[in-house]
C-alpha cells in the first residue's frame, strides 16, 4: 500500500481517535481468576514503581486529626504522599513497597490512635508450577495439602491431568522458590511456569556484557527508564528479564535503552529471546523418559520371559537352563536373577521413590501397590534361590518374570498414557502457535503517509504501532483497522468459517488470517493482553480448576489403596489356609508351584490389577479436551464447575439489546409534526445530539446528516449548544441560538411540560408495535418531529430459540426496554415469557425467582447492566463483543457473539458429562470386575487365573482406555450451524 493510499483515509482515522483511546485501555477479554478477594486492591504507578493504597480511617473528628495522621505517614521512609479526608475519613497513600510495607503503614496509623477499615491486608501473588511425578489422585490431593500448609499460601490448586499447580500466596510471607522447595520436600519435581504478578515480562539476550560494571550500567539504565517495574540480571546466560508497563514502554524501547547505555557505539547489542514453551518441553521429556525406561526394561524382561516361558517348552534346546550349578541351583535361576535385578532396583527405582514419598505424606498411591507387588515377587524368588542353593533336595519355583514383566507392562502403559494425555491439550497447543513470528511495522509521517516499512518480531510490537497486513498474512496482535478493507478468516479463534469484512474502525484479533485486501492496523493490545493470550489463559485456568464431579474420585482415592492391600492379604491368606486344610484338590495347583506360591500369586495379582489412576483421570482429561475443543469452537468455558452446571440448565434468560438484537441502533424513518423544514429540524437535532456519546444519539446524528438537503457533502456549520445536559434514560437538552431543543423520549417531554398530541401518540404506538424506539425532538416547547430507531434482531435468534425448545429448555427475555418493543421482539424470535422495564438488580431478582422454583438458570447478556444477573445465574454466558465487566462476571464467554454458541455450550457440557460418567463406569467397573478375577474367583470353576504380569498389563490398559475415551470428545461437532450475516456484506 502506498503512502498516497494511506493519506486518502486520514479523515476516517482522525474520527476514530476517541474510540481508539478507549479500546487501548480495555482488553478484548478479561482473564478470570478463581480467587476472589473482597478487599480494595492497591494500584501500581507505572512510571515510578509506586503502589497506591486506598482505605478508610475511623475516628477522625476534625482537620487536625487528618493532619496528624498525614505527618506521621510522611515521616516513613518510602511513603511518597498521604492524603486524608477529614470529612469521610478516606485515605490515599502512595508508597514504595520495596522500602515500606502496607502492614507498616497500617500499624503507624493505629499507633497514632485511629482504627483502619477496608485496608488491603496483603497483596496476593499467583504462581503456576509444572509438577513432575504425580501418579494418581492421591498424589494431587496430598500435594495440595502440603502446599496449603505453607505459611503465607492462601490457596493451592493441583491439576493431575494438566500436571500443574496454581498457588495464591502472600509475597511478604513466602515466595515462589519456597513453594518449589515445599513441592520437592513432598517428593515431587517442580518448575516455575510463570508468575501472574508479572504478565508483561520480556527476556532480552545481551551481547557485550562482560564485566560487573557492564551489568551495573545496563541495570541502572533500565531501572531509570519510564514504565520499568523490575529488572533481573542473569550474568551467566547474558540475559536480562524486564517487567514493564505496556502503557508506557515496550520491548523495542527497552532494547534501545540498553544499546544507548553503552559508552561506545555498538558496545551492547540486545535481541529478543523467546524461552521455550515449558509445557511442550516437559511433555516431550516425560514421553522420552517413559519410552526409554520401557525399552531398557524390555531389554531385560524379554530374555527373562524366554528363559521362563519359552525355552522350557522347547526341549532339547532348553535343557541347558536346568543344568545344576550347586545343589538345586540352576543356570536358569542365576540368569533370571541377574536379568531381573536391574529392572527391579534401577529401572523400577521410580516406584520405590514414589511409594516412599507417599508413605511419608501418610497417604498411599499406585506406586505403593506396584512396589509392594513387585517386591513380594522378587524377594520370594530370592528366598527360593537361597533354598535351592543350600538344599540338595528342594522343589520350588521362583517367578522373577512376574516382577520384571510387571514393571515393563506398567511402564508401557504409562508411556502410552502420557502420549494420549498430551493429545488432550492439542486444541490449546494449536491456539498458542496461531500468532505469526514476524510483522511489518510501518512508520508514518505527520501527514499520515508511510515513510518506512520494517520487518520485526511479533514480540517487539508495542501499543499504537502501525502494522501492515498483506493478503494471506496472519494478524500479529489485536488492533483497529485504520486504512484499507479486507475479509478476515477468524475461524481459528471463533470457529466461524465465513470470512468477516473489516473496514476502518473495525477490530481485528491476533492470530486470524487476512484473506484478500491490504490493511493497516493500529495495535491496541499486545503481549498478554491480546485476545489470543487471554483465551489461552482462560482455558488453562479452566483445565486446572477441579469439577465438582471430581469429588467422587477424591473420596474413593482416600481409602482405595489401603482397601486393595487388605484385599490382597485376605486373598493370599484365604488361598493358603484352604490349600493347607485340603479344601481344594491338589491338581488345581499348577506344575512347579506349591500351595504357598499359588496363594502368593493370587495376592500379587490383586495388588497390581487395581487401578486408582483410571479414577483420577476420568474427570480432568475430559474437562481438558472439552475446554480446549470449546475454545476452538468459539466457546470459552471458565472451569470444570461451569462445564458441569451447564448440562443441568433447563431455563435460559436472554437480555434483549446486543444479545437477541445486533446492538447497533439504526434510524429507519423520520417524520415532521410541525411547520419546521426538514433542514431546520435536522440542523437543530445534529447540534443538540453532537455532544452525546449514546449509540442511539450517534445513529440519529448520522441519519440527520443524510436527510439534510445537501448544500455540500457535509454539514457546513453546526451551531454551538449552550446549557447542554444529559438526562439519563430520557435524552438530552440544550439551548441552540434562541431555541430550547429537547431530544429524547416521552419522559423527557413530560419533564419539560411539552404536550404530546394524539398524532404523536399514535405514531409512537405504531412504531413500538414494530419493535422500534421513538426519539422525539421538541423545539421551543413543541414536538417538531420524531426519529424511529430499530435494533435489528440477530438472524439466528429465532432458530436458536426454537432449537432450545427442542432440547426441553425454556427461554425468557428480560429487558429494560418498554413493554411494546419487548413484546414485539419476543414475538419475532419465539419467546413466550417476557419481563420488560426491568433494572439491572431486577434482572438478578427474576433469575433468583426461577431458581427458587427449582430451575437451573443460564443468563445470556452483554452489558454492564447484565453483570448482576450473570453473577446470580447458575451459569452466566457473556457475549464476547460485550463489555469487560459482563465478560468478567460470566462463567462462559461466547467469543463471536453468535447465539448458536449458547446451544453449543449447553450441548458440549452434556456430552462432556456423559463422557465423564462413562469414564467413571469404566474405571469403577474395571476395578470391581478385575479384582475378584485376580483373586481367583473363576479359578475353581473355569480354571482361569490372572498371572501378576498380565494383571499389571490390565491395570496399564485401564488408564489408557479412560484417556482415549476422553479423547473422543475431540470429534465433537456443533448441533446447530447458523449462517452469520454480520460482517459478511
Short mmCIF file of N, CA and C in Angstrom, two decimals, residues 433-441 454-461 467-470 473-477 511:
data_model
loop_
_atom_site.label_atom_id
_atom_site.label_comp_id
_atom_site.label_asym_id
_atom_site.label_seq_id
_atom_site.Cartn_x
_atom_site.Cartn_y
_atom_site.Cartn_z
N UNK A 433 0.12 -21.31 18.96
CA UNK A 433 1.04 -21.08 17.83
C UNK A 433 0.38 -20.31 16.69
N UNK A 434 -0.82 -19.75 16.94
CA UNK A 434 -1.52 -19.05 15.87
C UNK A 434 -0.85 -17.74 15.47
N UNK A 435 -0.30 -17.02 16.44
CA UNK A 435 0.30 -15.71 16.13
C UNK A 435 1.54 -15.90 15.25
N UNK A 436 1.74 -15.04 14.24
CA UNK A 436 2.92 -15.17 13.37
C UNK A 436 4.19 -14.77 14.11
N UNK A 437 5.33 -15.17 13.57
CA UNK A 437 6.61 -14.86 14.21
C UNK A 437 7.06 -13.43 13.93
N UNK A 438 6.71 -12.92 12.73
CA UNK A 438 7.15 -11.56 12.36
C UNK A 438 5.98 -10.72 11.88
N UNK A 439 6.21 -9.41 11.83
CA UNK A 439 5.18 -8.48 11.35
C UNK A 439 5.86 -7.31 10.65
N UNK A 440 5.10 -6.63 9.78
CA UNK A 440 5.63 -5.47 9.05
C UNK A 440 5.23 -4.19 9.76
N UNK A 441 6.23 -3.51 10.36
CA UNK A 441 5.99 -2.27 11.09
C UNK A 441 6.11 -1.09 10.12
N UNK A 454 9.40 -1.86 8.11
CA UNK A 454 10.43 -2.74 8.67
C UNK A 454 9.80 -4.03 9.16
N UNK A 455 10.49 -5.14 8.91
CA UNK A 455 10.02 -6.42 9.45
C UNK A 455 10.62 -6.65 10.83
N UNK A 456 9.75 -6.86 11.82
CA UNK A 456 10.21 -7.07 13.20
C UNK A 456 9.55 -8.31 13.78
N UNK A 457 10.09 -8.79 14.90
CA UNK A 457 9.48 -9.90 15.61
C UNK A 457 8.14 -9.45 16.20
N UNK A 458 7.14 -10.33 16.15
CA UNK A 458 5.83 -10.02 16.72
C UNK A 458 5.95 -9.63 18.19
N UNK A 459 6.92 -10.24 18.89
CA UNK A 459 7.09 -9.98 20.32
C UNK A 459 7.56 -8.56 20.59
N UNK A 460 8.06 -7.85 19.56
CA UNK A 460 8.57 -6.49 19.75
C UNK A 460 7.53 -5.43 19.41
N UNK A 461 6.33 -5.83 19.04
CA UNK A 461 5.28 -4.85 18.73
C UNK A 461 4.83 -4.17 20.01
N UNK A 467 0.78 -1.54 11.87
CA UNK A 467 1.22 -2.79 11.26
C UNK A 467 0.54 -2.97 9.91
N UNK A 468 1.34 -3.31 8.92
CA UNK A 468 0.80 -3.58 7.58
C UNK A 468 0.55 -5.09 7.44
N UNK A 469 -0.65 -5.44 7.02
CA UNK A 469 -1.01 -6.86 6.87
C UNK A 469 -1.43 -7.11 5.42
N UNK A 470 -0.63 -7.89 4.73
CA UNK A 470 -0.86 -8.17 3.31
C UNK A 470 -1.79 -9.38 3.17
N UNK A 473 -1.52 -13.04 5.04
CA UNK A 473 -0.72 -12.95 6.27
C UNK A 473 -1.62 -13.03 7.49
N UNK A 474 -1.02 -13.47 8.60
CA UNK A 474 -1.76 -13.51 9.86
C UNK A 474 -1.68 -12.16 10.56
N UNK A 475 -2.74 -11.83 11.28
CA UNK A 475 -2.75 -10.61 12.08
C UNK A 475 -1.91 -10.89 13.34
N UNK A 476 -0.86 -10.09 13.60
CA UNK A 476 0.05 -10.42 14.71
C UNK A 476 -0.50 -10.11 16.10
N UNK A 477 -1.23 -8.99 16.25
CA UNK A 477 -1.76 -8.59 17.56
C UNK A 477 -3.16 -8.03 17.36
N UNK A 511 -3.79 -13.53 15.37
CA UNK A 511 -3.88 -14.97 15.06
C UNK A 511 -4.83 -15.28 13.93
#
